[in-house]
């Protein structure tokens, strides 16, 4: 997905009043396909927040921005960013912007963090927090559809906050249809090919539909990235994930599976005995067949058990906690 280069917030828009905060824009934090994110500061309390500026170039773009805001208002989880307020602004050129004021995460994102080492306990904590957030979303019938290291934000204490819900959607696993005059429950599938290609599940590349299990595959990519620190470099930037070396070069695992490259597999270099069960869990999450993947809740439960086992081992021997 191409990165957005324009527009940015106009120079005249430097101070914004929200429901409970009046903030001034300090500097740009980053850009994505749907908007620009700034660091802002409350003029009264000096608290820092993140401000996402979404250009609404047409009615559909405005509808999508409103949907993202409404979704964030309805969800609440310690490992998901919180929405503080929204505002629509029309600039002097007639460009409409939707502003979303959210938590600010000074630790940056996971993709920026992964080049540096982290101990085993931190890795497991990140994994658990991400799985907990995704399991919560699915329990609320929400799919994220763009899980990737850039969208995993870190607080000052390096706790996870899942962000960027621009592609998230409400989701009903089962829907009712009429068959021969009778109501019958059938599984509902999404069909839009959206997301970031290096992290997408193989079924998203196909036209036969996908479910919330596509999020589980992307979660598996995140777990693998934390454990193995595999990456590709594009235009000088490293993107961490799960990749396969092919005749086309290094490509994302999901795409490799979608085009059925023979002998597609991932390798592990983990050294702790605890990581044997973790590697198995990651392989399950990255299964080609979505029906054979665990749910996000099952991933979380397994990670909790792995962490408990790891902590027991640490009581009896020296662990990698530097």
GROMACS .gro file of C-alpha atoms in nm:
model
  322
    1UNK     CA    1   0.000   0.000   0.000
    2UNK     CA    2   0.151   0.332  -0.105
    3UNK     CA    3   0.244   0.577   0.164
    4UNK     CA    4   0.049   0.900   0.162
    5UNK     CA    5   0.257   1.211   0.091
    6UNK     CA    6  -0.014   1.478   0.108
    7UNK     CA    7  -0.200   1.648   0.253
    8UNK     CA    8  -0.076   1.764   0.590
    9UNK     CA    9  -0.255   1.980   0.843
   10UNK     CA   10  -0.260   2.341   0.714
   11UNK     CA   11  -0.037   2.596   0.886
   12UNK     CA   12  -0.342   2.782   1.017
   13UNK     CA   13  -0.451   2.477   1.217
   14UNK     CA   14  -0.210   2.478   1.512
   15UNK     CA   15  -0.452   2.476   1.807
   16UNK     CA   16  -0.762   2.257   1.834
   17UNK     CA   17  -1.036   2.243   2.095
   18UNK     CA   18  -1.178   1.899   2.179
   19UNK     CA   19  -1.439   1.795   2.434
   20UNK     CA   20  -1.203   1.811   2.732
   21UNK     CA   21  -0.869   1.917   2.587
   22UNK     CA   22  -0.733   2.216   2.400
   23UNK     CA   23  -0.416   2.108   2.223
   24UNK     CA   24  -0.136   2.260   2.019
   25UNK     CA   25   0.041   2.069   1.743
   26UNK     CA   26   0.411   2.013   1.816
   27UNK     CA   27   0.549   1.795   1.537
   28UNK     CA   28   0.473   1.511   1.298
   29UNK     CA   29   0.513   1.156   1.427
   30UNK     CA   30   0.445   0.958   1.112
   31UNK     CA   31   0.236   0.904   0.800
   32UNK     CA   32   0.020   0.621   0.682
   33UNK     CA   33  -0.213   0.542   0.395
   34UNK     CA   34  -0.504   0.725   0.556
   35UNK     CA   35  -0.357   1.019   0.741
   36UNK     CA   36  -0.080   1.194   0.929
   37UNK     CA   37  -0.014   1.157   1.303
   38UNK     CA   38   0.116   1.444   1.515
   39UNK     CA   39   0.231   1.484   1.872
   40UNK     CA   40   0.019   1.746   2.047
   41UNK     CA   41   0.013   1.897   2.395
   42UNK     CA   42  -0.275   2.012   2.612
   43UNK     CA   43  -0.229   2.385   2.679
   44UNK     CA   44  -0.362   2.359   3.036
   45UNK     CA   45  -0.225   2.030   3.171
   46UNK     CA   46   0.077   1.990   2.937
   47UNK     CA   47  -0.028   1.626   2.884
   48UNK     CA   48   0.087   1.479   2.554
   49UNK     CA   49  -0.146   1.310   2.304
   50UNK     CA   50  -0.138   1.179   1.949
   51UNK     CA   51  -0.348   1.352   1.685
   52UNK     CA   52  -0.444   1.165   1.370
   53UNK     CA   53  -0.541   1.398   1.084
   54UNK     CA   54  -0.751   1.220   0.821
   55UNK     CA   55  -0.816   1.412   0.496
   56UNK     CA   56  -1.177   1.349   0.391
   57UNK     CA   57  -1.161   1.412   0.018
   58UNK     CA   58  -1.512   1.278  -0.044
   59UNK     CA   59  -1.820   1.145   0.134
   60UNK     CA   60  -1.682   0.791   0.148
   61UNK     CA   61  -1.359   0.905   0.314
   62UNK     CA   62  -1.561   1.097   0.574
   63UNK     CA   63  -1.778   0.791   0.635
   64UNK     CA   64  -1.469   0.575   0.689
   65UNK     CA   65  -1.316   0.829   0.931
   66UNK     CA   66  -1.640   0.852   1.129
   67UNK     CA   67  -1.658   0.473   1.143
   68UNK     CA   68  -1.303   0.454   1.282
   69UNK     CA   69  -1.389   0.710   1.550
   70UNK     CA   70  -1.712   0.533   1.647
   71UNK     CA   71  -1.532   0.201   1.672
   72UNK     CA   72  -1.263   0.344   1.900
   73UNK     CA   73  -1.533   0.495   2.123
   74UNK     CA   74  -1.697   0.156   2.169
   75UNK     CA   75  -1.388  -0.045   2.265
   76UNK     CA   76  -1.189  -0.029   2.587
   77UNK     CA   77  -0.885  -0.241   2.666
   78UNK     CA   78  -0.557  -0.164   2.843
   79UNK     CA   79  -0.358  -0.265   2.535
   80UNK     CA   80  -0.558  -0.064   2.280
   81UNK     CA   81  -0.526   0.311   2.231
   82UNK     CA   82  -0.807   0.520   2.380
   83UNK     CA   83  -0.994   0.789   2.190
   84UNK     CA   84  -0.997   1.124   2.374
   85UNK     CA   85  -1.199   1.325   2.125
   86UNK     CA   86  -1.288   1.396   1.762
   87UNK     CA   87  -1.323   1.710   1.557
   88UNK     CA   88  -1.401   1.800   1.196
   89UNK     CA   89  -1.225   2.104   1.049
   90UNK     CA   90  -1.266   2.272   0.710
   91UNK     CA   91  -0.954   2.459   0.601
   92UNK     CA   92  -0.934   2.775   0.391
   93UNK     CA   93  -0.906   2.569   0.071
   94UNK     CA   94  -1.222   2.376   0.151
   95UNK     CA   95  -1.040   2.055   0.254
   96UNK     CA   96  -1.225   1.868   0.527
   97UNK     CA   97  -1.021   1.692   0.797
   98UNK     CA   98  -1.132   1.450   1.065
   99UNK     CA   99  -0.909   1.473   1.373
  100UNK     CA  100  -0.882   1.185   1.620
  101UNK     CA  101  -0.718   1.263   1.956
  102UNK     CA  102  -0.574   0.950   2.118
  103UNK     CA  103  -0.317   0.826   2.367
  104UNK     CA  104   0.041   0.925   2.295
  105UNK     CA  105   0.294   0.641   2.310
  106UNK     CA  106   0.645   0.782   2.360
  107UNK     CA  107   0.804   0.441   2.311
  108UNK     CA  108   0.735   0.458   1.938
  109UNK     CA  109   0.621   0.144   1.757
  110UNK     CA  110   0.734  -0.216   1.761
  111UNK     CA  111   0.901  -0.193   1.421
  112UNK     CA  112   1.124   0.084   1.557
  113UNK     CA  113   1.194  -0.117   1.874
  114UNK     CA  114   1.281  -0.455   1.727
  115UNK     CA  115   1.631  -0.360   1.601
  116UNK     CA  116   1.734  -0.339   1.967
  117UNK     CA  117   1.758  -0.644   2.191
  118UNK     CA  118   1.492  -0.728   2.449
  119UNK     CA  119   1.492  -1.001   2.712
  120UNK     CA  120   1.272  -1.307   2.710
  121UNK     CA  121   1.030  -1.172   2.971
  122UNK     CA  122   0.974  -0.853   2.772
  123UNK     CA  123   0.917  -1.056   2.454
  124UNK     CA  124   0.657  -1.275   2.622
  125UNK     CA  125   0.486  -0.972   2.774
  126UNK     CA  126   0.456  -0.805   2.434
  127UNK     CA  127   0.318  -1.125   2.285
  128UNK     CA  128   0.062  -1.170   2.560
  129UNK     CA  129  -0.052  -0.809   2.545
  130UNK     CA  130  -0.096  -0.820   2.168
  131UNK     CA  131  -0.288  -1.147   2.184
  132UNK     CA  132  -0.505  -1.012   2.465
  133UNK     CA  133  -0.591  -0.703   2.260
  134UNK     CA  134  -0.679  -0.904   1.947
  135UNK     CA  135  -0.882  -1.156   2.150
  136UNK     CA  136  -1.075  -0.866   2.305
  137UNK     CA  137  -1.147  -0.714   1.962
  138UNK     CA  138  -1.279  -1.045   1.834
  139UNK     CA  139  -1.496  -1.084   2.145
  140UNK     CA  140  -1.646  -0.746   2.052
  141UNK     CA  141  -1.702  -0.863   1.691
  142UNK     CA  142  -1.428  -0.634   1.558
  143UNK     CA  143  -1.149  -0.735   1.321
  144UNK     CA  144  -0.841  -0.513   1.288
  145UNK     CA  145  -0.725  -0.621   0.939
  146UNK     CA  146  -0.394  -0.433   0.956
  147UNK     CA  147  -0.193  -0.591   1.236
  148UNK     CA  148   0.177  -0.511   1.184
  149UNK     CA  149   0.471  -0.386   1.392
  150UNK     CA  150   0.410  -0.024   1.283
  151UNK     CA  151   0.064  -0.041   1.442
  152UNK     CA  152   0.184  -0.187   1.772
  153UNK     CA  153   0.266   0.120   1.983
  154UNK     CA  154   0.472   0.121   2.302
  155UNK     CA  155   0.422   0.329   2.614
  156UNK     CA  156   0.701   0.480   2.824
  157UNK     CA  157   0.710   0.149   3.018
  158UNK     CA  158   0.711  -0.050   2.691
  159UNK     CA  159   0.360  -0.182   2.733
  160UNK     CA  160   0.169  -0.249   2.411
  161UNK     CA  161  -0.107  -0.025   2.276
  162UNK     CA  162  -0.263  -0.151   1.955
  163UNK     CA  163  -0.340   0.139   1.720
  164UNK     CA  164  -0.457   0.246   1.373
  165UNK     CA  165  -0.813   0.120   1.327
  166UNK     CA  166  -0.854   0.267   0.980
  167UNK     CA  167  -0.923  -0.075   0.827
  168UNK     CA  168  -1.102  -0.228   1.127
  169UNK     CA  169  -1.458  -0.345   1.078
  170UNK     CA  170  -1.747  -0.477   1.279
  171UNK     CA  171  -1.776  -0.847   1.216
  172UNK     CA  172  -2.041  -1.112   1.274
  173UNK     CA  173  -1.905  -1.467   1.252
  174UNK     CA  174  -2.244  -1.617   1.169
  175UNK     CA  175  -2.530  -1.464   0.976
  176UNK     CA  176  -2.876  -1.595   0.894
  177UNK     CA  177  -3.006  -1.658   0.543
  178UNK     CA  178  -3.328  -1.804   0.408
  179UNK     CA  179  -3.295  -2.155   0.264
  180UNK     CA  180  -3.620  -2.316   0.144
  181UNK     CA  181  -3.815  -2.082   0.370
  182UNK     CA  182  -3.608  -2.167   0.678
  183UNK     CA  183  -3.357  -1.948   0.865
  184UNK     CA  184  -3.013  -2.105   0.840
  185UNK     CA  185  -2.691  -1.987   1.003
  186UNK     CA  186  -2.393  -1.959   0.769
  187UNK     CA  187  -2.042  -1.830   0.826
  188UNK     CA  188  -1.983  -1.473   0.713
  189UNK     CA  189  -1.669  -1.391   0.515
  190UNK     CA  190  -1.505  -1.059   0.428
  191UNK     CA  191  -1.374  -1.018   0.075
  192UNK     CA  192  -1.192  -0.682   0.053
  193UNK     CA  193  -0.820  -0.732  -0.012
  194UNK     CA  194  -0.697  -0.481   0.245
  195UNK     CA  195  -0.406  -0.463   0.484
  196UNK     CA  196  -0.027  -0.451   0.442
  197UNK     CA  197   0.091  -0.727   0.211
  198UNK     CA  198   0.386  -0.845   0.423
  199UNK     CA  199   0.153  -0.929   0.713
  200UNK     CA  200  -0.166  -1.044   0.537
  201UNK     CA  201  -0.299  -1.399   0.563
  202UNK     CA  202  -0.292  -1.609   0.244
  203UNK     CA  203  -0.672  -1.617   0.215
  204UNK     CA  204  -0.687  -1.235   0.202
  205UNK     CA  205  -0.500  -1.248  -0.130
  206UNK     CA  206  -0.765  -1.478  -0.272
  207UNK     CA  207  -1.121  -1.391  -0.371
  208UNK     CA  208  -1.300  -1.664  -0.175
  209UNK     CA  209  -1.328  -1.465   0.149
  210UNK     CA  210  -1.172  -1.458   0.495
  211UNK     CA  211  -1.275  -1.438   0.860
  212UNK     CA  212  -1.130  -1.311   1.189
  213UNK     CA  213  -0.871  -1.590   1.155
  214UNK     CA  214  -0.686  -1.358   0.913
  215UNK     CA  215  -0.607  -1.144   1.219
  216UNK     CA  216  -0.470  -1.455   1.391
  217UNK     CA  217  -0.229  -1.513   1.102
  218UNK     CA  218  -0.109  -1.151   1.124
  219UNK     CA  219  -0.073  -1.196   1.500
  220UNK     CA  220   0.143  -1.502   1.431
  221UNK     CA  221   0.363  -1.287   1.206
  222UNK     CA  222   0.405  -1.039   1.493
  223UNK     CA  223   0.500  -1.317   1.735
  224UNK     CA  224   0.753  -1.453   1.487
  225UNK     CA  225   0.899  -1.105   1.432
  226UNK     CA  226   0.953  -1.059   1.806
  227UNK     CA  227   1.111  -1.401   1.847
  228UNK     CA  228   1.328  -1.413   1.535
  229UNK     CA  229   1.379  -1.046   1.433
  230UNK     CA  230   1.355  -1.135   1.064
  231UNK     CA  231   1.317  -0.838   0.828
  232UNK     CA  232   1.335  -0.707   0.475
  233UNK     CA  233   1.476  -0.368   0.384
  234UNK     CA  234   1.286  -0.138   0.149
  235UNK     CA  235   1.411   0.211   0.062
  236UNK     CA  236   1.647   0.191   0.357
  237UNK     CA  237   1.380   0.096   0.612
  238UNK     CA  238   1.370  -0.244   0.783
  239UNK     CA  239   1.027  -0.410   0.806
  240UNK     CA  240   1.011  -0.690   1.064
  241UNK     CA  241   0.792  -0.991   1.004
  242UNK     CA  242   0.792  -1.348   0.869
  243UNK     CA  243   0.951  -1.382   0.527
  244UNK     CA  244   1.039  -1.653   0.279
  245UNK     CA  245   1.334  -1.659   0.038
  246UNK     CA  246   1.202  -1.738  -0.310
  247UNK     CA  247   1.303  -1.704  -0.674
  248UNK     CA  248   1.132  -1.362  -0.656
  249UNK     CA  249   1.346  -1.258  -0.361
  250UNK     CA  250   1.235  -1.229   0.001
  251UNK     CA  251   0.854  -1.206   0.029
  252UNK     CA  252   0.596  -1.218   0.307
  253UNK     CA  253   0.494  -1.563   0.428
  254UNK     CA  254   0.122  -1.504   0.363
  255UNK     CA  255   0.181  -1.410   0.000
  256UNK     CA  256   0.416  -1.704  -0.047
  257UNK     CA  257   0.148  -1.940   0.083
  258UNK     CA  258  -0.120  -1.771  -0.130
  259UNK     CA  259   0.068  -1.832  -0.452
  260UNK     CA  260   0.154  -2.184  -0.336
  261UNK     CA  261   0.530  -2.168  -0.356
  262UNK     CA  262   0.651  -2.526  -0.292
  263UNK     CA  263   0.806  -2.608   0.045
  264UNK     CA  264   0.711  -2.272   0.195
  265UNK     CA  265   0.822  -2.275   0.557
  266UNK     CA  266   0.974  -2.064   0.830
  267UNK     CA  267   1.273  -2.145   1.047
  268UNK     CA  268   1.343  -2.074   1.412
  269UNK     CA  269   1.669  -1.999   1.586
  270UNK     CA  270   1.530  -1.974   1.941
  271UNK     CA  271   1.742  -2.140   2.207
  272UNK     CA  272   1.531  -2.173   2.524
  273UNK     CA  273   1.349  -2.499   2.591
  274UNK     CA  274   1.035  -2.293   2.663
  275UNK     CA  275   1.051  -2.169   2.306
  276UNK     CA  276   0.969  -2.515   2.172
  277UNK     CA  277   0.604  -2.471   2.272
  278UNK     CA  278   0.616  -2.109   2.159
  279UNK     CA  279   0.745  -2.210   1.817
  280UNK     CA  280   0.466  -2.466   1.790
  281UNK     CA  281   0.206  -2.202   1.879
  282UNK     CA  282   0.344  -1.962   1.618
  283UNK     CA  283   0.336  -2.236   1.354
  284UNK     CA  284  -0.028  -2.302   1.442
  285UNK     CA  285  -0.116  -1.933   1.410
  286UNK     CA  286   0.061  -1.924   1.072
  287UNK     CA  287  -0.120  -2.230   0.938
  288UNK     CA  288  -0.222  -2.200   0.573
  289UNK     CA  289  -0.573  -2.326   0.653
  290UNK     CA  290  -0.760  -2.070   0.869
  291UNK     CA  291  -0.979  -2.347   1.010
  292UNK     CA  292  -0.668  -2.505   1.162
  293UNK     CA  293  -0.551  -2.186   1.331
  294UNK     CA  294  -0.629  -2.127   1.697
  295UNK     CA  295  -0.852  -1.838   1.797
  296UNK     CA  296  -0.688  -1.522   1.931
  297UNK     CA  297  -0.817  -1.619   2.276
  298UNK     CA  298  -0.649  -1.959   2.247
  299UNK     CA  299  -0.324  -1.789   2.143
  300UNK     CA  300  -0.346  -1.570   2.452
  301UNK     CA  301  -0.418  -1.865   2.682
  302UNK     CA  302  -0.125  -2.060   2.539
  303UNK     CA  303   0.107  -1.762   2.579
  304UNK     CA  304  -0.003  -1.725   2.942
  305UNK     CA  305   0.085  -2.092   3.002
  306UNK     CA  306   0.421  -2.050   2.825
  307UNK     CA  307   0.500  -1.745   3.037
  308UNK     CA  308   0.412  -1.935   3.355
  309UNK     CA  309   0.642  -2.219   3.251
  310UNK     CA  310   0.918  -1.971   3.169
  311UNK     CA  311   0.884  -1.806   3.510
  312UNK     CA  312   0.910  -2.145   3.678
  313UNK     CA  313   1.232  -2.214   3.487
  314UNK     CA  314   1.368  -1.876   3.595
  315UNK     CA  315   1.326  -1.970   3.959
  316UNK     CA  316   1.564  -2.260   3.913
  317UNK     CA  317   1.824  -2.120   3.674
  318UNK     CA  318   1.970  -1.797   3.542
  319UNK     CA  319   1.752  -1.642   3.273
  320UNK     CA  320   1.816  -1.397   2.994
  321UNK     CA  321   1.675  -1.087   3.163
  322UNK     CA  322   1.933  -0.828   3.078
   0.00000   0.00000   0.00000
